[in-house]
Tab-separated table of C-alpha atoms and ligand atoms in Angstrom:
chain	number	residue	atom	x	y	z
A	1	MET	CA	76.488	101.043	118.167
A	2	ASP	CA	75.771	104.160	116.083
A	3	ASN	CA	76.413	104.311	112.364
A	4	LYS	CA	79.954	105.600	112.607
A	5	ILE	CA	82.502	104.248	110.180
A	6	LEU	CA	85.665	103.161	111.937
A	7	VAL	CA	89.087	102.466	110.507
A	8	THR	CA	88.264	98.784	110.308
A	9	ARG	CA	85.642	96.231	111.268
A	10	SER	CA	86.348	92.639	112.218
A	11	SER	CA	85.617	89.942	109.676
A	12	MET	CA	83.333	87.287	111.141
A	13	PRO	CA	81.761	84.043	109.972
A	14	SER	CA	78.003	83.516	110.391
A	15	VAL	CA	77.078	82.746	113.981
A	16	ASP	CA	75.802	79.315	112.850
A	17	GLU	CA	79.111	78.446	111.247
A	18	TYR	CA	80.961	79.364	114.426
A	19	ILE	CA	78.557	77.394	116.629
A	20	GLU	CA	79.042	74.313	114.463
A	21	GLU	CA	82.790	74.723	114.798
A	22	ILE	CA	82.748	75.029	118.586
A	23	ARG	CA	80.038	72.392	119.254
A	24	PRO	CA	82.585	69.548	119.756
A	25	ILE	CA	84.237	71.574	122.514
A	26	TRP	CA	81.135	70.939	124.662
A	27	ASP	CA	81.562	67.200	124.239
A	28	SER	CA	85.278	67.125	124.892
A	29	HIS	CA	85.538	69.809	127.612
A	30	TRP	CA	88.929	70.571	126.093
A	31	LEU	CA	89.211	74.372	126.079
A	32	THR	CA	92.865	75.184	125.618
A	33	ASN	CA	96.452	73.805	125.787
A	34	MET	CA	96.891	72.725	122.174
A	35	GLY	CA	93.591	70.903	121.607
A	36	PRO	CA	92.090	69.663	118.337
A	37	GLU	CA	91.008	73.100	117.019
A	38	HIS	CA	94.505	74.435	117.677
A	39	LYS	CA	96.055	71.487	115.820
A	40	ASN	CA	93.669	71.794	112.861
A	41	LEU	CA	94.266	75.504	112.509
A	42	GLN	CA	98.010	75.021	112.664
A	43	ALA	CA	97.874	72.444	109.864
A	44	GLU	CA	95.549	74.547	107.712
A	45	LEU	CA	97.671	77.659	108.141
A	46	GLN	CA	100.803	75.797	107.171
A	47	GLN	CA	99.124	75.035	103.870
A	48	TYR	CA	97.468	78.397	103.335
A	49	MET	CA	100.583	80.378	104.171
A	50	GLY	CA	102.812	78.037	102.163
A	51	VAL	CA	105.298	77.539	104.998
A	52	GLU	CA	106.896	74.536	106.655
A	53	ASN	CA	106.374	75.496	110.291
A	54	VAL	CA	103.775	77.555	112.168
A	55	GLU	CA	103.499	78.035	115.917
A	56	LEU	CA	100.237	79.550	117.177
A	57	LEU	CA	100.179	82.065	120.024
A	58	THR	CA	97.767	84.259	121.957
A	59	ASN	CA	98.623	87.364	119.941
A	60	GLY	CA	101.106	88.937	117.567
A	61	HIS	CA	102.948	90.657	120.379
A	62	MET	CA	103.759	87.432	122.198
A	63	ALA	CA	104.841	85.994	118.858
A	64	LEU	CA	107.476	88.744	118.635
A	65	GLU	CA	108.448	88.689	122.283
A	66	LEU	CA	108.858	84.936	122.555
A	67	SER	CA	110.618	84.617	119.186
A	68	LEU	CA	113.261	87.065	120.370
A	69	GLN	CA	113.553	85.164	123.643
A	70	ALA	CA	113.869	81.851	121.799
A	71	MET	CA	116.729	83.305	119.735
A	72	ASN	CA	118.631	83.902	122.956
A	73	LEU	CA	119.982	87.315	121.939
A	74	GLN	CA	122.046	89.967	123.639
A	75	GLY	CA	122.921	93.529	122.641
A	76	GLU	CA	121.454	95.761	119.946
A	77	VAL	CA	118.582	95.073	117.592
A	78	ILE	CA	118.069	97.235	114.508
A	79	THR	CA	114.441	98.063	113.824
A	80	THR	CA	112.211	100.931	112.662
A	81	PRO	CA	110.144	103.352	114.771
A	82	PHE	CA	107.289	103.617	112.230
A	83	THR	CA	105.267	100.749	113.659
A	84	PHE	CA	102.867	99.762	116.409
A	85	ALA	CA	104.171	99.896	119.999
A	86	SER	CA	104.465	96.118	120.007
A	87	THR	CA	107.573	95.870	117.792
A	88	THR	CA	109.773	98.087	119.957
A	89	HIS	CA	108.282	96.825	123.215
A	90	ALA	CA	109.064	93.213	122.304
A	91	ILE	CA	112.721	94.184	121.880
A	92	VAL	CA	112.953	96.220	125.084
A	93	ARG	CA	111.049	93.656	127.164
A	94	ASN	CA	113.718	91.121	126.189
A	95	GLY	CA	116.424	93.342	127.690
A	96	LEU	CA	117.668	94.218	124.194
A	97	GLU	CA	118.507	97.695	122.932
A	98	PRO	CA	116.563	98.971	119.937
A	99	VAL	CA	118.587	100.919	117.382
A	100	PHE	CA	116.317	102.823	115.043
A	101	CYS	CA	116.859	102.796	111.308
A	102	ASP	CA	114.994	105.310	109.170
A	103	ILE	CA	112.302	104.266	106.715
A	104	ASP	CA	111.971	104.440	102.965
A	105	PRO	CA	109.705	107.384	101.968
A	106	VAL	CA	107.708	105.263	99.508
A	107	THR	CA	107.216	101.852	101.145
A	108	TYR	CA	107.609	103.088	104.763
A	109	THR	CA	109.673	99.945	105.494
A	110	MET	CA	113.310	99.901	106.686
A	111	ASP	CA	115.537	102.047	104.445
A	112	VAL	CA	118.225	99.501	103.676
A	113	THR	CA	120.592	102.178	102.368
A	114	LYS	CA	120.874	103.364	105.991
A	115	LEU	CA	121.076	99.935	107.583
A	116	GLU	CA	124.719	98.866	107.298
A	117	ARG	CA	126.106	101.951	109.026
A	118	LEU	CA	124.027	101.081	112.133
A	119	ILE	CA	125.583	97.640	112.513
A	120	THR	CA	128.135	97.449	115.334
A	121	ASP	CA	129.867	94.592	117.095
A	122	ARG	CA	126.971	94.655	119.574
A	123	THR	CA	124.294	94.120	116.912
A	124	CYS	CA	122.659	90.711	117.204
A	125	ALA	CA	119.520	90.953	115.079
A	126	ILE	CA	117.383	92.943	112.669
A	127	VAL	CA	113.642	93.299	113.232
A	128	PRO	CA	112.181	94.886	110.093
A	129	VAL	CA	108.443	95.566	109.734
A	130	HIS	CA	106.393	94.805	106.612
A	131	VAL	CA	104.336	97.853	107.506
A	132	TYR	CA	100.770	98.106	106.022
A	133	GLY	CA	101.600	94.847	104.215
A	134	ASN	CA	104.383	96.543	102.201
A	135	VAL	CA	107.172	94.034	101.922
A	136	CYS	CA	110.660	95.091	103.087
A	137	ASN	CA	113.713	94.886	100.853
A	138	ILE	CA	114.197	91.243	101.740
A	139	GLU	CA	117.234	90.580	99.548
A	140	GLU	CA	119.325	93.427	100.970
A	141	ILE	CA	118.323	92.688	104.569
A	142	GLU	CA	119.298	89.057	104.117
A	143	ARG	CA	122.555	89.948	102.383
A	144	LEU	CA	123.615	92.132	105.319
A	145	ALA	CA	122.355	89.649	107.908
A	146	HIS	CA	124.431	86.954	106.259
A	147	LYS	CA	127.503	89.206	106.004
A	148	TYR	CA	127.397	90.155	109.707
A	149	GLU	CA	125.848	86.892	111.015
A	150	LEU	CA	122.717	88.540	112.363
A	151	LYS	CA	119.316	87.010	113.037
A	152	VAL	CA	116.360	88.396	111.098
A	153	LEU	CA	112.905	88.419	112.662
A	154	TYR	CA	110.249	90.027	110.470
A	155	ASP	CA	107.309	91.769	112.083
A	156	ALA	CA	104.816	90.428	109.562
A	157	ALA	CA	101.740	91.430	111.583
A	158	HIS	CA	100.216	93.122	108.509
A	159	THR	CA	101.062	90.586	105.822
A	160	PHE	CA	98.799	87.603	106.358
A	161	GLY	CA	98.215	85.770	103.072
A	162	GLU	CA	100.776	87.721	101.092
A	163	THR	CA	103.369	86.231	98.804
A	164	TYR	CA	106.677	87.654	97.601
A	165	LYS	CA	107.986	86.352	94.278
A	166	GLY	CA	105.427	83.561	94.575
A	167	GLN	CA	106.556	82.387	98.018
A	168	GLY	CA	104.548	82.710	101.235
A	169	ILE	CA	105.794	85.803	103.060
A	170	GLY	CA	106.485	83.728	106.194
A	171	ASN	CA	109.399	81.995	104.471
A	172	PHE	CA	111.904	84.817	104.835
A	173	GLY	CA	114.420	85.546	107.568
A	174	ASP	CA	114.854	83.261	110.550
A	175	ALA	CA	111.236	83.801	111.527
A	176	SER	CA	108.208	85.997	110.790
A	177	CYS	CA	105.560	87.023	113.302
A	178	PHE	CA	101.910	87.474	112.331
A	179	SER	CA	99.022	89.079	114.189
A	180	PHE	CA	95.561	87.543	114.052
A	181	HIS	CA	93.990	90.342	116.104
A	182	ALA	CA	90.345	91.279	115.530
A	183	THR	CA	91.446	94.216	113.376
A	184	LYS	CA	93.528	92.168	110.952
A	185	VAL	CA	92.810	90.762	107.479
A	186	PHE	CA	92.546	87.326	109.106
A	187	ASN	CA	91.546	87.114	112.761
A	188	THR	CA	91.267	84.530	115.510
A	189	ILE	CA	89.683	87.199	117.807
A	190	GLU	CA	93.080	87.605	119.471
A	191	GLY	CA	95.935	85.538	118.126
A	192	GLY	CA	99.245	85.359	116.424
A	193	ALA	CA	101.710	83.007	114.827
A	194	VAL	CA	105.379	82.543	114.144
A	195	CYS	CA	106.602	80.986	110.920
A	196	TYR	CA	110.139	79.720	111.297
A	197	LYS	CA	112.784	77.599	109.608
A	198	ASP	CA	114.865	75.991	112.370
A	199	PRO	CA	112.992	73.173	114.203
A	200	GLU	CA	115.035	73.915	117.322
A	201	LEU	CA	113.631	77.469	117.380
A	202	GLY	CA	110.155	75.939	117.025
A	203	ARG	CA	110.744	73.591	119.921
A	204	LYS	CA	111.839	76.495	122.134
A	205	LEU	CA	108.836	78.580	121.107
A	206	TYR	CA	106.485	75.708	121.866
A	207	GLU	CA	107.908	75.460	125.361
A	208	LEU	CA	108.136	79.219	125.953
A	209	LYS	CA	104.441	79.667	125.185
A	210	ASN	CA	103.729	77.080	127.896
A	211	PHE	CA	105.802	78.432	130.818
A	212	GLY	CA	109.022	76.842	129.514
A	213	ILE	CA	107.748	73.411	130.518
A	214	HIS	CA	109.854	70.747	128.838
A	215	GLY	CA	108.336	67.665	130.426
A	216	PRO	CA	106.030	66.727	133.316
A	217	GLU	CA	108.794	67.285	135.830
A	218	GLU	CA	111.113	69.576	133.910
A	219	VAL	CA	110.997	73.328	133.341
A	220	ASP	CA	114.051	74.492	131.455
A	221	ALA	CA	113.161	78.080	130.467
A	222	VAL	CA	111.437	81.086	132.031
A	223	GLY	CA	108.487	81.006	129.674
A	224	ALA	CA	105.143	82.770	129.536
A	225	ASN	CA	101.590	81.640	128.964
A	226	ALA	CA	100.838	82.405	125.326
A	227	LYS	CA	98.813	79.433	124.092
A	228	MET	CA	95.985	80.014	121.651
A	229	ASN	CA	92.756	78.651	123.133
A	230	GLU	CA	90.230	76.462	121.322
A	231	PHE	CA	87.615	79.206	120.813
A	232	CYS	CA	90.132	81.463	119.111
A	233	ALA	CA	91.420	78.614	116.969
A	234	ALA	CA	87.817	77.775	115.994
A	235	MET	CA	87.254	81.379	114.927
A	236	GLY	CA	90.397	81.100	112.832
A	237	LEU	CA	89.212	77.901	111.150
A	238	CYS	CA	85.931	79.606	110.204
A	239	ASN	CA	87.532	82.847	109.033
A	240	LEU	CA	90.128	81.000	106.981
A	241	ARG	CA	87.340	79.526	104.812
A	242	HIS	CA	86.322	83.033	103.773
A	243	VAL	CA	89.596	84.917	103.755
A	244	ASP	CA	90.164	84.857	99.984
A	245	GLU	CA	86.726	86.332	99.432
A	246	GLU	CA	87.419	88.960	102.115
A	247	ILE	CA	90.694	89.942	100.446
A	248	ALA	CA	88.940	90.258	97.068
A	249	LYS	CA	86.366	92.596	98.641
A	250	ARG	CA	89.136	94.644	100.251
A	251	LYS	CA	90.768	94.955	96.849
A	252	ALA	CA	87.558	96.426	95.422
A	253	VAL	CA	87.498	99.004	98.251
A	254	VAL	CA	91.136	99.924	97.603
A	255	GLU	CA	90.468	100.283	93.878
A	256	ARG	CA	87.561	102.609	94.592
A	257	TYR	CA	89.776	104.763	96.835
A	258	ARG	CA	92.380	104.873	94.078
A	259	GLU	CA	89.821	105.955	91.487
A	260	HIS	CA	89.055	109.022	93.595
A	261	LEU	CA	92.427	109.862	95.086
A	262	SER	CA	95.100	108.877	92.539
A	263	GLY	CA	96.886	111.784	90.926
A	264	VAL	CA	95.552	114.386	93.382
A	265	ASP	CA	98.244	116.970	94.121
A	266	GLY	CA	99.585	116.644	97.655
A	267	LEU	CA	98.378	113.072	98.263
A	268	GLN	CA	100.773	110.134	98.344
A	269	LEU	CA	98.989	106.787	98.085
A	270	ASN	CA	100.454	103.436	99.054
A	271	VAL	CA	102.590	101.740	96.386
A	272	GLU	CA	101.663	98.549	94.606
A	273	GLN	CA	104.733	96.326	94.766
A	274	PRO	CA	105.062	94.325	91.544
A	275	GLU	CA	106.404	91.095	93.106
A	276	VAL	CA	103.929	91.094	95.993
A	277	LYS	CA	100.487	89.510	96.097
A	278	SER	CA	98.858	92.056	98.391
A	279	ASN	CA	96.264	91.457	101.106
A	280	TYR	CA	95.011	95.083	101.023
A	281	ALA	CA	95.451	95.439	104.780
A	282	TYR	CA	95.523	99.241	105.104
A	283	PHE	CA	94.930	102.340	103.011
A	284	PRO	CA	97.452	104.951	104.183
A	285	VAL	CA	97.492	108.409	102.602
A	286	VAL	CA	100.323	110.892	103.198
A	287	PHE	CA	99.193	114.530	103.064
A	288	ASP	CA	101.577	117.230	101.892
A	289	GLU	CA	99.987	120.315	103.410
A	290	LYS	CA	101.752	122.748	101.051
A	291	LEU	CA	100.421	121.033	97.942
A	292	PHE	CA	97.079	119.818	99.264
A	293	GLY	CA	96.175	122.933	101.243
A	294	SER	CA	95.099	121.097	104.415
A	295	SER	CA	97.113	119.142	106.922
A	296	ARG	CA	96.650	115.506	107.931
A	297	ASN	CA	95.157	116.679	111.225
A	298	GLU	CA	92.640	118.933	109.477
A	299	VAL	CA	91.517	116.054	107.258
A	300	PHE	CA	91.324	113.777	110.319
A	301	ASP	CA	89.071	116.340	112.076
A	302	ALA	CA	86.840	116.827	109.022
A	303	LEU	CA	86.312	113.064	108.764
A	304	ALA	CA	85.670	112.781	112.500
A	305	LYS	CA	82.986	115.505	112.302
A	306	ASN	CA	81.231	113.290	109.768
A	307	GLY	CA	81.426	110.186	111.943
A	308	ILE	CA	84.389	108.678	110.129
A	309	GLY	CA	87.170	107.325	112.319
A	310	ALA	CA	90.366	107.404	110.257
A	311	ARG	CA	93.511	106.622	112.274
A	312	LYS	CA	97.001	108.092	112.494
A	313	TYR	CA	98.798	104.750	112.135
A	314	PHE	CA	101.695	105.136	113.005
A	315	TYR	CA	101.904	108.324	115.006
A	316	PRO	CA	103.646	108.943	117.339
A	317	LEU	CA	106.823	107.118	116.372
A	318	THR	CA	107.851	104.498	118.913
A	319	ASN	CA	111.218	106.232	119.485
A	320	THR	CA	109.333	109.234	120.914
A	321	PHE	CA	107.173	107.323	123.426
A	322	ALA	CA	107.114	108.843	126.910
A	323	CYS	CA	108.012	105.458	128.432
A	324	PHE	CA	111.491	105.743	126.870
A	325	HIS	CA	112.190	109.089	128.602
A	326	LYS	CA	113.806	110.791	125.567
A	327	LYS	CA	116.409	108.032	125.298
A	328	TYR	CA	116.255	107.983	121.490
A	329	ASP	CA	116.952	110.805	119.082
A	330	VAL	CA	114.107	111.260	116.626
A	331	ASP	CA	116.395	113.377	114.415
A	332	GLU	CA	118.068	110.119	113.442
A	333	THR	CA	114.910	108.980	111.671
A	334	PRO	CA	113.827	112.136	109.783
A	335	VAL	CA	111.832	110.364	107.076
A	336	ALA	CA	109.871	108.401	109.661
A	337	ARG	CA	109.209	111.657	111.525
A	338	ARG	CA	107.963	113.372	108.356
A	339	ILE	CA	105.671	110.496	107.350
A	340	ALA	CA	104.276	109.973	110.872
A	341	LYS	CA	103.198	113.648	110.995
A	342	ARG	CA	101.432	113.435	107.644
A	343	VAL	CA	99.907	109.974	107.378
A	344	LEU	CA	96.295	108.968	107.819
A	345	THR	CA	94.921	105.459	107.309
A	346	LEU	CA	91.430	105.595	105.861
A	347	PRO	CA	88.700	103.064	106.756
A	348	LEU	CA	89.177	99.734	105.015
A	349	TYR	CA	87.371	96.448	105.533
A	350	ALA	CA	85.743	93.846	103.354
A	351	ASP	CA	82.154	94.999	103.900
A	352	LEU	CA	82.772	98.723	103.627
A	353	PRO	CA	80.146	99.812	101.068
A	354	LEU	CA	81.660	101.462	97.992
A	355	GLU	CA	79.218	104.370	98.382
A	356	GLU	CA	80.796	105.027	101.770
A	357	VAL	CA	84.210	105.084	100.106
A	358	ASP	CA	82.791	107.708	97.708
A	359	ARG	CA	81.545	109.744	100.679
A	360	ILE	CA	84.867	109.466	102.543
A	361	CYS	CA	86.780	110.587	99.454
A	362	LYS	CA	84.381	113.480	98.893
A	363	ILE	CA	85.068	114.742	102.427
A	364	VAL	CA	88.821	114.310	101.937
A	365	LEU	CA	88.764	116.159	98.627
A	366	GLU	CA	86.633	118.978	100.065
A	367	GLN	CA	89.620	119.773	102.293
A	368	LYS	CA	91.792	120.481	99.237
A	369	LEU	CA	92.357	124.198	98.994
B	401	T4K	N1	103.249	94.574	115.063
B	401	T4K	C1	102.524	95.429	114.338
B	401	T4K	C2	103.166	96.133	113.193
B	401	T4K	C3	101.169	95.651	114.654
B	401	T4K	O1	100.446	96.531	113.931
B	401	T4K	C4	100.600	94.965	115.734
B	401	T4K	C5	99.217	95.188	116.102
B	401	T4K	C6	101.403	94.052	116.456
B	401	T4K	C7	102.730	93.891	116.092
B	401	T4K	C8	100.897	93.276	117.639
B	401	T4K	O2	99.910	92.332	117.303
B	401	T4K	P1	98.752	91.947	118.383
B	401	T4K	O3	99.457	91.620	119.666
B	401	T4K	O4	97.800	93.102	118.517
B	401	T4K	O5	98.112	90.727	117.765
B	401	T4K	C9	94.988	97.913	116.807
B	401	T4K	C10	95.172	96.472	117.171
B	401	T4K	O6	94.781	96.212	118.512
B	401	T4K	C11	96.546	95.947	116.969
B	401	T4K	O7	96.435	94.550	116.825
B	401	T4K	C12	97.176	96.486	115.690
B	401	T4K	N2	98.553	96.112	115.530
B	401	T4K	C13	97.068	97.995	115.626
B	401	T4K	C14	97.642	98.557	114.356
B	401	T4K	O8	95.697	98.338	115.680
B	401	T4K	P2	94.277	99.990	118.237
B	401	T4K	O9	94.676	100.442	119.590
B	401	T4K	O10	94.286	100.948	117.121
B	401	T4K	O11	92.867	99.209	118.274
B	401	T4K	P3	91.408	99.768	118.492
B	401	T4K	O12	90.790	99.056	119.633
B	401	T4K	O13	91.390	101.246	118.500
B	401	T4K	O14	90.662	99.231	117.170
B	401	T4K	C15	90.799	99.855	115.914
B	401	T4K	C16	89.477	99.718	115.170
B	401	T4K	O15	89.203	98.365	114.880
B	401	T4K	C17	88.270	100.197	115.946
B	401	T4K	O16	88.093	101.552	115.707
B	401	T4K	C18	87.136	99.358	115.419
B	401	T4K	C19	87.789	98.092	114.936
B	401	T4K	N3	87.578	96.950	115.851
B	401	T4K	C20	88.303	96.889	117.012
B	401	T4K	C21	88.153	95.818	117.854
B	401	T4K	C22	88.934	95.733	119.127
B	401	T4K	C23	86.687	95.951	115.496
B	401	T4K	O17	86.023	96.016	114.450
B	401	T4K	N4	86.541	94.884	116.333
B	401	T4K	C24	87.231	94.767	117.501
B	401	T4K	O18	87.067	93.762	118.210
B	401	T4K	O19	95.264	98.760	117.889
């Protein structure tokens, strides 16, 4: 690999630590299907995340897709388009209809002032996204869900390790889905999890991730194969030992970015939410071309010329994807459209040297006219 700086870089334990963790697998020959590493990781995550129930899966997408299936829903699901493809795809792949709510211009999460008017007698659930680790307006979402008897499934892919008002973020709604992909604050190479309240939902999820098999001679659901294997679970066990340290290092990177970029005309930095213990997952910056003098795309190009791979998370909006054949009207989510055109997520990972943050900021600020 050359010395490019990319938007993120996977956290990894030392190779020796990983080898020690996987050594027993050679003795047992047990590679997957809920083995000892899987069980240990599940127990440790329950504690770390401060939740009662965790189900491990192959990735965050299957966590979303199978949670929706386990909820046995029909009709419309209210969600936001300012997210990764996975959120919307999980809804559509379940035969459900996404209804797009606009986002808040500051937190980029679901704008709850626009939520109630989207609820119809066909609405069955709300799938809000804690985007970039910014926590949604949980109280208002739950108030409306209760009023209209709707399920709430949080896409919590970005919020590993966060707390809201002192509680693990996986405790809200009916369930919350996490991604443990290589690019996340905590990774199991590929992986994901669902935190849930109702044991019956957990039982269904457990079966759905294993083809819907209920017993040796009984298959009572059309499930998938979404079991986390032992090597991924082992990676998780190693990474979990270091995750607090990794988050502290991320915080230092974010603080350095803030030192350079706070208060600059035309730049909107991510908010710090007072009741949230952040995991410093992403560093999004929204560029106002009129005030800053250069557009998001011009800054993106200037960084790229210097070997710095910032990313346009999340552009394009999911409600504009070609696969939906213009089915959704992007005019209905004008704030999301405005932010998606202007946002750039700058490189952020635990081992990003602070001098590189200085260099990145210098290039960004050189674009200010
Ligand atoms: N919901 C939300 C809101 C999500 O953001 C995501 C995933 C999901 C659901 C679904 O969860 P998973 O099923 O993925 O568990 C990446 C990730 O693949 C994806 O997990 C993530 N969101 C999304 C925001 O970012 P890409 O297409 O941008 O990945 P890629 O391959 O361009 O990688 C980005 C950078 O990460 C690279 O430039 C370098 C670094 N990297 C990448 C890989 C693959 C590493 O350092 N190591 C690696 O192994 O989607």
